[in-house]
Amino acid sequence: MRVKRSSQKSFVIGLRLVGALVCLVSLAVAQDGTGNKKKDKVAEKRDTIARPMTDKERRKQQDRLKKELETPYKKWLDQDVTYIITDEEKKAFKGLQNDEEKEQFIEQFWLRRDPTPDTEENEYREEHYRRIAYANQNFASGIPGWKSDRGMIYIKYGPPDERDQHNGGTETRDIREGGGETSMFPYEQWRYRYIDGFPPNVEIEFVDPTLTGEFRMTMDPSEKDALLMVPGAGLTQCESMGQCDKSQRFSRTDGTHLGTQPGTESQDMNQFTRLEKFAKLQGQPQVKYKDLEAAVNSTIKYNLLPMKVRADFIPVTGSSVLANITIQFDRKDLQFKQKEGLASATVNIYARITSLARRPVNWFEDVVSVDVPADLLQQAVNGQSIYQKTVPLQPGRYRLNVAAKDIVGGNTTNYEMALEVPRIEDDHLGQSSLILADLIEKVPTRSIGTGPFVIGTSKVRPRVGESFRHDEKLGIYLQLYNFEPDEKTRKPSGTVDYEIVKTATNEKVFEFSEEVSTAGGASQVVIEKILPLQSLAPGQYTLRMRVLDKKRNQTVTPSATFTVT
């Protein structure tokens, strides 16, 4: 009996173990099924994301991308140039359709302000960004420095000629503000001796009434008075003598809270004077040359009157140089008016030369007229009209602005270029500009040194653009200075080597050498040569010259490029 009970007990235990194993297997299956379901849902979700975008989603993505790409241009407009861009320029920029147009506009924007457009550097742009960096470094408070009032003025007009900084505390007022002792907020006074469009000696005041370092430009001198709202404190001389009452400060109608007797203020304290100055300081810097303003603005979109300009320099002494400014118009670009069998075109020219600091140095204005018989107009329009003006300048760097207007057609244009006026040093071999001319001829005795295109005893008409036809002749004009003459012959001792090469291949096509003494003169030598071009194939060429002063062993190497068509 004991054996049977023991066997039954073992059998029951075995059944229980089998049941437990079955439960474990079922649980594992259940868990595996749940896991698979989760994986299926994730895979389902991934499959949904990987599907092609709808047109609406694609448009949203394109709009988002477009906004990201617009960000640099928006920053340039709203931050970099916000204080110097004119309303016309801003309107033109906002009307541009693509990035390429915006890039071209930005390039032209800086070029129009470049004092030396013929050089690689743009001094105006470099100075502008230097001012922004300085403002951000020195005028920042709770806002970036370029956004502050001090930053705005500094970026527009540069560093002040005088800058008085006051940290606050007890001070005696200026007598123009009523005198007397009071407690002041921190403030600064900037003085500019000259700002274009303003009277001399412009004074600007900034006050920090919140003591946070954010100085605000003010037109009320009493804003820096920390005791302004305290009754009986910080009295002016008028108030302390009983001639004025402090409460009267708040009933003034001139926009200030000065404690002075009404009608005793100086002219610079006049309400309208201060209001005008305050408004002009917050506007864009004034265009300096009103007579050129319209022409400059028109270049934002186009130039309707093509014009070519060149400048050549003929030194007279070490401190005086004649600048020959030559202007050329193609007659096909001019509008002719026919009257009584005569066709006439007229162009008004205005030119101004300024220093790099934009101070006027010289100016001239003239009229270019073309009159041809009406029946010969078709042949006449194929030519050019050329004008030259000689202006004396001292050696240095200048900026030339030329504006022109076709009186008949109304078309205008504007041209800018840098003038690098050379300096001739004593005891050093020097040269004038190398002029490639289409006409070199001697003038009558009575015309020496006078008239257009006349240099000394010769008429030298430069070829603007330096392009010559195959059947024309190339004129070469050059003046050389400070040769050391030979002790015996009293003539200059030296050589001049000429070489013409193809610009593209550097292949030599012409070579010639001569003694300087054959050109005549003593310390100064004038070279005048005429070279036929029939032997040169069409293309671009470079004329290279090497002038040697044998006595001093000094050389100059003038060169110029020209095109044969």
Coordinates of C-alpha atoms in Angstrom, one line a residue:
M1 CA 0.0 0.0 0.0
R2 CA 2.8 2.4 0.8
V3 CA 4.3 1.7 -2.6
K4 CA 1.1 2.5 -4.4
R5 CA 0.6 5.8 -2.6
S6 CA 4.1 6.8 -3.3
S7 CA 3.6 6.1 -7.0
Q8 CA 0.4 8.1 -7.1
K9 CA 2.1 11.1 -5.5
S10 CA 5.0 11.0 -8.0
F11 CA 2.5 11.0 -10.8
V12 CA 0.6 14.0 -9.5
I13 CA 3.9 16.0 -9.2
G14 CA 4.8 15.1 -12.8
L15 CA 1.4 16.4 -14.1
R16 CA 1.9 19.6 -12.2
L17 CA 5.4 20.1 -13.8
V18 CA 4.0 19.4 -17.3
G19 CA 1.2 22.0 -16.6
A20 CA 3.8 24.6 -15.5
L21 CA 5.8 24.0 -18.7
V22 CA 2.7 24.4 -20.8
C23 CA 1.9 27.8 -19.1
L24 CA 5.5 29.0 -19.7
V25 CA 5.3 28.1 -23.4
S26 CA 1.9 29.8 -23.7
L27 CA 3.2 33.0 -22.0
A28 CA 6.3 33.1 -24.3
V29 CA 4.1 32.7 -27.4
A30 CA 1.8 35.5 -26.1
Q31 CA 4.8 37.8 -25.5
D32 CA 6.3 37.0 -28.9
G33 CA 3.0 37.8 -30.6
T34 CA 2.8 41.2 -28.8
G35 CA 6.4 42.0 -29.8
N36 CA 5.7 41.1 -33.4
K37 CA 2.7 43.3 -33.3
K38 CA 4.8 46.3 -32.0
K39 CA 7.4 45.6 -34.7
D40 CA 4.7 45.5 -37.3
K41 CA 3.4 48.9 -36.1
V42 CA 6.9 50.5 -36.2
A43 CA 7.5 49.1 -39.7
E44 CA 4.1 50.3 -40.7
K45 CA 4.9 53.8 -39.4
R46 CA 8.3 53.8 -41.2
D47 CA 6.7 52.7 -44.4
T48 CA 4.3 55.6 -44.1
I49 CA 7.1 58.2 -43.7
A50 CA 9.0 56.8 -46.7
R51 CA 6.1 57.3 -49.0
P52 CA 6.5 60.1 -51.6
M53 CA 5.5 63.7 -50.5
T54 CA 2.3 65.2 -51.6
D55 CA 2.3 68.4 -53.7
K56 CA 1.2 70.3 -50.6
E57 CA 4.1 68.9 -48.5
R58 CA 6.5 69.7 -51.3
R59 CA 5.3 73.3 -51.6
K60 CA 5.7 73.7 -47.8
Q61 CA 9.3 72.3 -48.0
Q62 CA 10.1 74.7 -50.9
D63 CA 8.7 77.7 -49.0
R64 CA 10.7 76.7 -45.9
L65 CA 13.9 76.4 -48.0
K66 CA 13.3 79.7 -49.7
K67 CA 12.9 81.5 -46.3
E68 CA 16.2 79.9 -45.2
L69 CA 18.0 81.1 -48.3
E70 CA 16.5 84.6 -48.0
T71 CA 18.0 85.0 -44.5
P72 CA 21.5 86.4 -45.6
Y73 CA 19.9 89.0 -47.8
K74 CA 17.4 90.0 -45.2
K75 CA 20.2 90.4 -42.7
W76 CA 22.1 92.5 -45.2
L77 CA 19.1 94.8 -45.8
D78 CA 17.8 95.0 -42.2
Q79 CA 21.1 95.0 -40.3
D80 CA 24.3 95.6 -42.4
V81 CA 23.2 98.6 -44.4
T82 CA 20.0 99.7 -42.7
Y83 CA 21.5 103.1 -41.8
I84 CA 23.0 104.0 -45.2
I85 CA 20.7 102.5 -47.8
T86 CA 18.4 105.1 -49.5
D87 CA 14.7 104.6 -49.9
E88 CA 15.0 104.2 -53.6
E89 CA 17.7 101.5 -53.3
K90 CA 15.7 99.6 -50.7
K91 CA 12.6 99.7 -52.9
A92 CA 14.7 98.5 -55.9
F93 CA 16.2 95.7 -53.8
K94 CA 12.9 94.4 -52.6
G95 CA 11.7 94.2 -56.2
L96 CA 14.4 91.8 -57.2
Q97 CA 13.3 88.3 -58.2
N98 CA 16.2 86.0 -57.6
D99 CA 19.5 85.5 -55.7
E100 CA 21.6 86.4 -58.8
E101 CA 20.0 89.8 -59.1
K102 CA 20.4 90.4 -55.4
E103 CA 24.1 89.6 -55.6
Q104 CA 24.6 91.9 -58.5
F105 CA 22.7 94.7 -56.6
I106 CA 24.9 94.3 -53.5
E107 CA 28.0 94.4 -55.6
Q108 CA 26.8 97.6 -57.4
F109 CA 25.7 99.1 -54.0
W110 CA 29.2 99.0 -52.6
L111 CA 30.8 100.0 -56.0
R112 CA 28.7 103.2 -56.1
R113 CA 30.2 104.2 -52.7
D114 CA 33.8 103.1 -53.5
P115 CA 36.1 106.2 -53.4
T116 CA 38.6 104.3 -55.6
P117 CA 36.5 102.0 -57.9
D118 CA 39.6 101.1 -60.1
T119 CA 41.3 99.4 -57.2
E120 CA 40.6 96.0 -55.7
E121 CA 39.9 97.3 -52.2
N122 CA 36.7 99.1 -51.3
E123 CA 37.7 101.5 -48.6
Y124 CA 34.1 102.6 -47.9
R125 CA 32.8 99.0 -47.3
E126 CA 35.8 98.1 -45.1
E127 CA 35.3 101.3 -43.0
H128 CA 31.6 100.6 -42.7
Y129 CA 32.0 97.1 -41.3
R130 CA 34.8 98.3 -39.0
R131 CA 32.3 100.8 -37.6
I132 CA 29.7 98.1 -37.1
A133 CA 32.3 95.9 -35.3
Y134 CA 33.3 98.9 -33.1
A135 CA 29.7 99.7 -32.2
N136 CA 29.0 96.1 -31.2
Q137 CA 32.1 96.0 -29.1
N138 CA 31.7 99.3 -27.3
F139 CA 28.0 100.3 -27.3
A140 CA 26.2 97.0 -26.5
S141 CA 23.9 96.8 -23.4
G142 CA 20.7 94.9 -23.4
I143 CA 20.7 95.2 -27.2
P144 CA 23.5 94.8 -29.8
G145 CA 25.7 97.9 -30.2
W146 CA 24.7 98.5 -33.8
K147 CA 21.1 98.9 -32.7
S148 CA 21.8 101.5 -30.1
D149 CA 21.6 105.2 -30.7
R150 CA 25.3 105.7 -30.3
G151 CA 26.0 102.8 -32.7
M152 CA 23.6 104.3 -35.3
I153 CA 25.4 107.7 -35.2
Y154 CA 28.9 106.1 -35.2
I155 CA 28.1 103.8 -38.2
K156 CA 26.7 106.7 -40.2
Y157 CA 29.1 109.5 -39.4
G158 CA 32.2 107.8 -38.0
P159 CA 34.0 108.7 -34.7
P160 CA 33.3 112.1 -33.4
D161 CA 35.9 114.8 -33.4
E162 CA 35.3 115.3 -29.7
R163 CA 33.7 113.0 -27.2
D164 CA 32.9 114.1 -23.6
Q165 CA 32.0 111.2 -21.3
H166 CA 30.3 111.8 -17.9
N167 CA 29.7 109.0 -15.4
G168 CA 27.0 110.8 -13.5
G169 CA 27.0 112.5 -10.1
T170 CA 26.9 116.1 -8.9
E171 CA 27.7 118.6 -11.7
T172 CA 27.2 122.2 -12.5
R173 CA 24.9 122.7 -15.5
D174 CA 26.0 124.6 -18.6
I175 CA 24.9 128.2 -18.4
R176 CA 22.8 127.6 -21.6
E177 CA 20.8 125.1 -19.7
G178 CA 20.2 127.4 -16.7
G179 CA 23.3 126.9 -14.6
G180 CA 23.1 125.7 -11.0
E181 CA 24.2 122.5 -9.4
T182 CA 22.4 119.2 -9.7
S183 CA 22.9 115.4 -9.9
M184 CA 23.3 113.9 -13.4
F185 CA 22.6 110.6 -15.0
P186 CA 25.6 109.2 -17.0
Y187 CA 25.7 111.0 -20.4
E188 CA 27.9 111.6 -23.4
Q189 CA 28.3 114.7 -25.7
W190 CA 29.7 114.1 -29.2
R191 CA 30.8 116.9 -31.4
Y192 CA 31.3 116.7 -35.2
R193 CA 33.0 119.7 -36.7
Y194 CA 31.4 119.0 -40.1
I195 CA 28.6 116.7 -41.3
D196 CA 27.4 117.3 -44.8
G197 CA 23.9 118.9 -44.8
F198 CA 24.2 120.2 -41.2
P199 CA 25.5 123.6 -39.9
P200 CA 29.1 123.5 -38.6
N201 CA 29.9 122.0 -35.1
V202 CA 27.1 119.4 -34.7
E203 CA 26.5 118.5 -31.0
I204 CA 24.8 115.3 -30.1
E205 CA 23.9 114.2 -26.6
F206 CA 23.2 110.7 -25.3
V207 CA 21.8 110.0 -21.8
D208 CA 21.5 106.7 -19.7
P209 CA 18.5 107.4 -17.4
T210 CA 18.0 103.7 -16.7
L211 CA 21.7 103.1 -15.6
T212 CA 21.8 100.1 -17.8
G213 CA 24.5 101.3 -20.2
E214 CA 21.9 102.0 -23.0
F215 CA 22.5 105.6 -23.9
R216 CA 19.6 107.2 -25.8
M217 CA 20.0 110.2 -28.1
T218 CA 18.0 113.1 -26.7
M219 CA 17.0 116.6 -27.9
D220 CA 16.0 117.7 -24.4
P221 CA 19.2 118.7 -22.5
S222 CA 17.4 118.5 -19.1
E223 CA 16.8 114.7 -19.6
K224 CA 20.2 114.0 -17.9
D225 CA 19.0 115.8 -14.8
A226 CA 18.5 113.1 -12.2
L227 CA 16.7 115.5 -9.8
L228 CA 14.3 116.8 -12.4
M229 CA 11.3 115.2 -10.7
V230 CA 12.4 116.0 -7.2
P231 CA 10.6 119.2 -5.9
G232 CA 13.0 121.9 -4.6
A233 CA 16.2 120.0 -5.6
G234 CA 18.7 120.6 -8.4
L235 CA 17.6 124.2 -8.9
T236 CA 18.8 126.4 -11.8
Q237 CA 20.2 129.9 -11.2
C238 CA 16.9 131.4 -12.2
E239 CA 15.0 129.1 -9.8
S240 CA 17.4 129.6 -6.9
M241 CA 17.1 133.4 -7.2
G242 CA 13.3 133.2 -7.1
Q243 CA 12.8 134.5 -10.7
C244 CA 11.5 131.1 -11.9
D245 CA 9.5 128.3 -10.3
K246 CA 10.6 124.7 -10.9
S247 CA 7.0 123.6 -11.6
Q248 CA 7.1 125.9 -14.7
R249 CA 9.5 123.4 -16.4
F250 CA 6.6 121.0 -17.0
S251 CA 4.5 123.6 -18.7
R252 CA 7.0 124.5 -21.4
T253 CA 5.9 124.1 -25.0
D254 CA 9.3 123.8 -26.6
G255 CA 9.8 120.1 -25.9
T256 CA 12.2 120.6 -23.0
H257 CA 12.2 120.8 -19.2
L258 CA 14.8 123.5 -18.9
G259 CA 14.7 125.8 -15.9
T260 CA 15.4 129.0 -17.8
Q261 CA 13.3 132.1 -18.4
P262 CA 11.3 131.6 -21.6
G263 CA 12.8 133.6 -24.5
T264 CA 16.4 133.6 -23.2
E265 CA 17.5 130.5 -24.9
S266 CA 20.3 130.6 -27.6
Q267 CA 19.4 129.8 -31.3
D268 CA 20.8 126.3 -31.1
M269 CA 18.2 125.6 -28.3
N270 CA 15.4 126.7 -30.6
Q271 CA 12.7 124.0 -30.7
F272 CA 12.5 123.7 -34.4
T273 CA 16.3 123.7 -34.9
R274 CA 16.6 120.9 -32.4
L275 CA 13.7 118.9 -33.9
E276 CA 15.1 119.3 -37.4
K277 CA 18.6 118.1 -36.3
F278 CA 17.1 115.2 -34.4
A279 CA 15.1 114.0 -37.4
K280 CA 18.0 114.4 -39.9
L281 CA 20.4 112.5 -37.7
Q282 CA 18.0 109.5 -37.7
G283 CA 17.6 109.6 -41.5
Q284 CA 20.0 108.3 -44.2
P285 CA 23.2 110.3 -44.7
Q286 CA 22.5 113.0 -47.2
V287 CA 23.7 112.5 -50.8
K288 CA 26.7 114.8 -51.1
Y289 CA 26.3 116.0 -54.7
K290 CA 22.8 117.0 -55.5
D291 CA 23.7 117.7 -59.1
L292 CA 24.8 114.0 -59.5
E293 CA 22.1 112.5 -57.3
A294 CA 19.6 111.8 -60.1
A295 CA 22.3 110.2 -62.3
V296 CA 23.6 108.0 -59.5
N297 CA 20.1 106.8 -58.6
S298 CA 19.4 105.9 -62.2
T299 CA 22.3 103.5 -62.2
I300 CA 20.4 101.2 -59.8
K301 CA 18.6 99.8 -62.8
Y302 CA 20.4 101.0 -66.0
N303 CA 22.5 103.5 -67.8
L304 CA 20.7 104.8 -70.9
L305 CA 23.6 106.9 -72.3
P306 CA 26.8 104.9 -72.8
M307 CA 30.0 106.9 -72.1
K308 CA 33.7 106.1 -72.1
V309 CA 36.2 108.1 -69.9
R310 CA 39.9 108.0 -69.6
A311 CA 42.5 110.2 -67.8
D312 CA 46.1 110.8 -68.8
F313 CA 48.7 112.7 -66.7
I314 CA 51.4 115.1 -67.9
P315 CA 53.6 116.3 -65.0
V316 CA 54.7 120.0 -65.2
T317 CA 56.7 120.3 -62.0
G318 CA 57.2 118.0 -59.0
S319 CA 54.1 119.5 -57.4
S320 CA 51.9 120.2 -60.4
V321 CA 50.4 117.7 -62.9
L322 CA 48.0 118.3 -65.8
A323 CA 45.2 115.7 -65.8
N324 CA 43.7 115.3 -69.3
I325 CA 40.2 113.9 -68.9
T326 CA 38.8 112.6 -72.2
I327 CA 35.2 111.6 -72.6
Q328 CA 33.7 109.8 -75.7
F329 CA 30.2 109.1 -76.9
D330 CA 29.2 106.9 -79.8
R331 CA 26.9 109.0 -82.0
K332 CA 24.6 106.1 -82.5
D333 CA 23.7 106.4 -78.8
L334 CA 22.7 110.1 -79.2
Q335 CA 19.4 111.5 -80.2
F336 CA 19.4 114.0 -83.1
K337 CA 16.9 116.8 -83.7
Q338 CA 16.4 117.9 -87.3
K339 CA 15.6 121.4 -88.2
E340 CA 16.0 123.3 -91.5
G341 CA 18.2 120.6 -93.0
L342 CA 20.5 120.3 -90.0
A343 CA 20.6 117.4 -87.5
S344 CA 21.9 118.4 -84.1
A345 CA 22.7 116.4 -80.9
T346 CA 23.7 118.1 -77.6
V347 CA 25.1 116.5 -74.4
N348 CA 25.6 118.4 -71.1
I349 CA 28.6 117.3 -69.0
Y350 CA 29.2 118.0 -65.4
A351 CA 32.3 116.6 -63.7
R352 CA 33.6 116.9 -60.1
I353 CA 36.9 115.9 -58.7
T354 CA 37.1 115.2 -54.9
S355 CA 39.7 114.0 -52.5
L356 CA 39.4 110.5 -50.9
A357 CA 37.8 112.4 -47.9
R358 CA 35.2 113.6 -50.4
R359 CA 36.3 117.2 -50.2
P360 CA 35.7 119.1 -53.5
V361 CA 39.0 119.8 -55.3
N362 CA 37.9 120.9 -58.8
W363 CA 35.0 120.8 -61.2
F364 CA 34.0 121.6 -64.7
E365 CA 30.9 121.6 -66.9
D366 CA 30.6 121.9 -70.7
V367 CA 28.5 121.1 -73.7
V368 CA 29.3 118.7 -76.5
S369 CA 27.4 119.5 -79.7
V370 CA 27.3 117.5 -82.9
D371 CA 25.9 119.2 -86.1
V372 CA 25.7 117.4 -89.4
P373 CA 23.6 117.9 -92.6
A374 CA 20.4 115.9 -92.3
D375 CA 21.1 114.0 -95.5
L376 CA 24.4 112.8 -94.1
L377 CA 23.0 111.7 -90.8
Q378 CA 23.2 108.0 -91.5
Q379 CA 26.9 108.1 -92.2
A380 CA 27.6 110.5 -89.3
V381 CA 26.0 108.3 -86.6
N382 CA 28.7 105.6 -87.2
G383 CA 31.4 107.9 -85.7
Q384 CA 32.3 109.1 -82.2
S385 CA 32.2 112.5 -80.5
I386 CA 35.1 113.1 -78.2
Y387 CA 35.7 115.8 -75.6
Q388 CA 38.7 116.7 -73.4
K389 CA 39.3 118.9 -70.4
T390 CA 42.6 119.7 -68.8
V391 CA 42.6 120.1 -65.0
P392 CA 45.7 121.0 -62.9
L393 CA 46.1 118.8 -59.9
Q394 CA 48.7 118.1 -57.2
P395 CA 50.1 114.5 -56.9
G396 CA 47.9 112.2 -55.0
R397 CA 44.7 110.1 -55.2
Y398 CA 41.4 111.6 -56.2
R399 CA 37.9 110.5 -57.2
L400 CA 36.3 111.6 -60.5
N401 CA 32.5 111.7 -61.0
V402 CA 31.1 112.6 -64.4
A403 CA 27.4 113.0 -65.1
A404 CA 26.1 113.5 -68.6
K405 CA 22.7 114.2 -70.1
D406 CA 21.5 113.9 -73.7
I407 CA 19.4 117.1 -74.0
V408 CA 17.3 115.9 -77.0
G409 CA 16.6 112.3 -75.8
G410 CA 16.7 113.0 -72.0
N411 CA 19.0 110.0 -71.3
T412 CA 21.5 110.3 -68.6
T413 CA 24.5 108.5 -67.3
N414 CA 27.1 108.6 -64.4
Y415 CA 30.7 107.5 -64.4
E416 CA 33.2 107.1 -61.5
M417 CA 36.9 106.4 -61.6
A418 CA 40.0 106.9 -59.4
L419 CA 42.6 109.4 -60.4
E420 CA 46.2 108.3 -59.4
V421 CA 48.1 111.5 -60.1
P422 CA 51.8 110.6 -60.2
R423 CA 54.6 112.4 -58.4
I424 CA 57.9 113.0 -60.2
E425 CA 60.9 112.8 -57.8
D426 CA 64.0 114.9 -58.4
D427 CA 67.0 112.9 -59.6
H428 CA 64.8 110.0 -60.5
L429 CA 63.8 109.0 -64.1
G430 CA 60.1 109.7 -64.5
Q431 CA 57.4 109.5 -67.1
S432 CA 54.0 110.8 -68.1
S433 CA 51.1 108.5 -69.1
L434 CA 51.7 106.4 -72.1
I435 CA 49.1 107.6 -74.6
L436 CA 47.9 105.5 -77.5
A437 CA 46.5 108.0 -80.0
D438 CA 44.7 108.0 -83.3
L439 CA 46.1 111.5 -84.1
I440 CA 49.5 113.1 -83.4
E441 CA 50.4 116.2 -85.3
K442 CA 52.3 119.5 -84.8
V443 CA 50.2 122.6 -84.1
P444 CA 50.8 126.1 -85.4
T445 CA 52.9 128.4 -83.3
R446 CA 50.0 130.4 -82.1
S447 CA 48.2 127.3 -80.8
I448 CA 51.1 125.8 -78.8
G449 CA 49.9 124.8 -75.4
T450 CA 46.2 125.8 -76.0
G451 CA 43.1 124.1 -77.3
P452 CA 41.7 120.6 -76.8
F453 CA 44.1 117.7 -77.2
V454 CA 47.1 120.0 -77.3
I455 CA 50.2 118.9 -75.3
G456 CA 53.0 121.3 -75.8
T457 CA 53.7 121.7 -79.5
S458 CA 51.6 118.6 -80.6
K459 CA 48.0 117.7 -80.9
V460 CA 47.5 114.3 -79.3
R461 CA 44.0 112.8 -79.5
P462 CA 43.9 109.6 -77.4
R463 CA 41.9 106.6 -78.6
V464 CA 39.4 106.1 -75.8
G465 CA 38.9 102.3 -75.5
E466 CA 42.2 101.7 -77.3
S467 CA 40.6 99.9 -80.2
F468 CA 42.0 100.4 -83.7
R469 CA 40.9 99.2 -87.1
H470 CA 43.3 97.2 -89.2
D471 CA 43.7 100.1 -91.7
E472 CA 44.5 102.8 -89.0
K473 CA 47.8 103.9 -87.5
L474 CA 48.8 103.6 -83.9
G475 CA 50.1 106.8 -82.3
I476 CA 52.5 106.5 -79.3
Y477 CA 53.1 109.6 -77.1
L478 CA 55.2 109.6 -74.0
Q479 CA 57.2 112.2 -72.0
L480 CA 60.3 111.3 -70.0
Y481 CA 61.8 113.4 -67.3
N482 CA 65.1 113.8 -65.3
F483 CA 67.6 112.2 -67.6
E484 CA 71.2 112.7 -66.5
P485 CA 72.7 114.5 -69.6
D486 CA 76.1 113.5 -70.9
E487 CA 78.9 115.8 -69.7
K488 CA 80.3 116.4 -73.2
T489 CA 77.3 116.5 -75.5
R490 CA 74.8 117.8 -72.9
K491 CA 72.3 115.3 -74.3
P492 CA 70.5 112.5 -72.5
S493 CA 72.3 109.2 -72.6
G494 CA 70.0 106.2 -72.8
T495 CA 67.9 103.9 -74.9
V496 CA 64.3 103.2 -75.6
D497 CA 63.2 99.6 -76.5
Y498 CA 59.8 98.9 -78.0
E499 CA 58.1 95.5 -78.1
I500 CA 54.6 94.5 -79.2
V501 CA 53.4 91.0 -78.2
K502 CA 50.1 89.1 -78.6
T503 CA 48.4 89.3 -75.2
A504 CA 47.0 85.8 -75.3
T505 CA 50.2 83.9 -76.4
N506 CA 52.9 86.4 -75.5
E507 CA 54.2 86.0 -79.0
K508 CA 56.5 88.9 -80.1
V509 CA 55.3 90.5 -83.3
F510 CA 57.3 93.8 -83.3
E511 CA 60.6 94.9 -81.8
F512 CA 62.5 98.2 -82.2
S513 CA 65.2 100.1 -80.3
E514 CA 66.6 103.6 -80.5
E515 CA 68.9 106.0 -78.6
V516 CA 67.2 108.6 -76.5
S517 CA 69.4 111.4 -77.9
T518 CA 67.7 111.0 -81.3
A519 CA 64.4 112.3 -79.7
G520 CA 66.0 115.6 -78.8
G521 CA 65.8 117.5 -75.5
A522 CA 68.1 117.5 -72.5
S523 CA 66.7 116.3 -69.2
Q524 CA 63.2 116.0 -70.7
V525 CA 62.5 113.8 -73.8
V526 CA 59.2 113.6 -75.8
I527 CA 58.5 110.4 -77.8
E528 CA 56.1 110.6 -80.7
K529 CA 55.8 107.6 -82.9
I530 CA 53.3 106.5 -85.6
L531 CA 53.0 102.7 -86.2
P532 CA 51.0 101.3 -89.1
L533 CA 48.8 98.3 -88.1
Q534 CA 48.4 96.5 -91.5
S535 CA 50.8 93.8 -90.5
L536 CA 49.0 92.9 -87.3
A537 CA 46.3 90.3 -87.4
P538 CA 43.0 91.1 -85.5
G539 CA 43.3 90.5 -81.8
Q540 CA 44.6 92.1 -78.5
Y541 CA 48.2 93.3 -78.2
T542 CA 50.4 94.7 -75.5
L543 CA 52.9 97.5 -76.1
R544 CA 55.9 97.3 -73.8
M545 CA 58.6 99.9 -73.5
R546 CA 61.8 99.9 -71.6
V547 CA 63.5 103.3 -71.1
L548 CA 67.1 103.3 -69.7
D549 CA 69.0 106.2 -68.3
K550 CA 72.6 105.0 -68.7
K551 CA 74.2 107.7 -66.6
R552 CA 72.1 106.8 -63.5
N553 CA 71.3 103.2 -64.5
Q554 CA 67.6 103.9 -63.9
T555 CA 64.7 102.5 -65.9
V556 CA 61.0 102.9 -66.4
T557 CA 58.8 100.4 -68.1
P558 CA 55.5 101.9 -69.4
S559 CA 53.0 99.6 -71.1
A560 CA 49.6 99.7 -72.6
T561 CA 47.2 97.2 -74.3
F562 CA 45.2 97.8 -77.5
T563 CA 43.0 95.8 -79.8
V564 CA 43.1 95.5 -83.6
T565 CA 39.8 94.9 -85.4

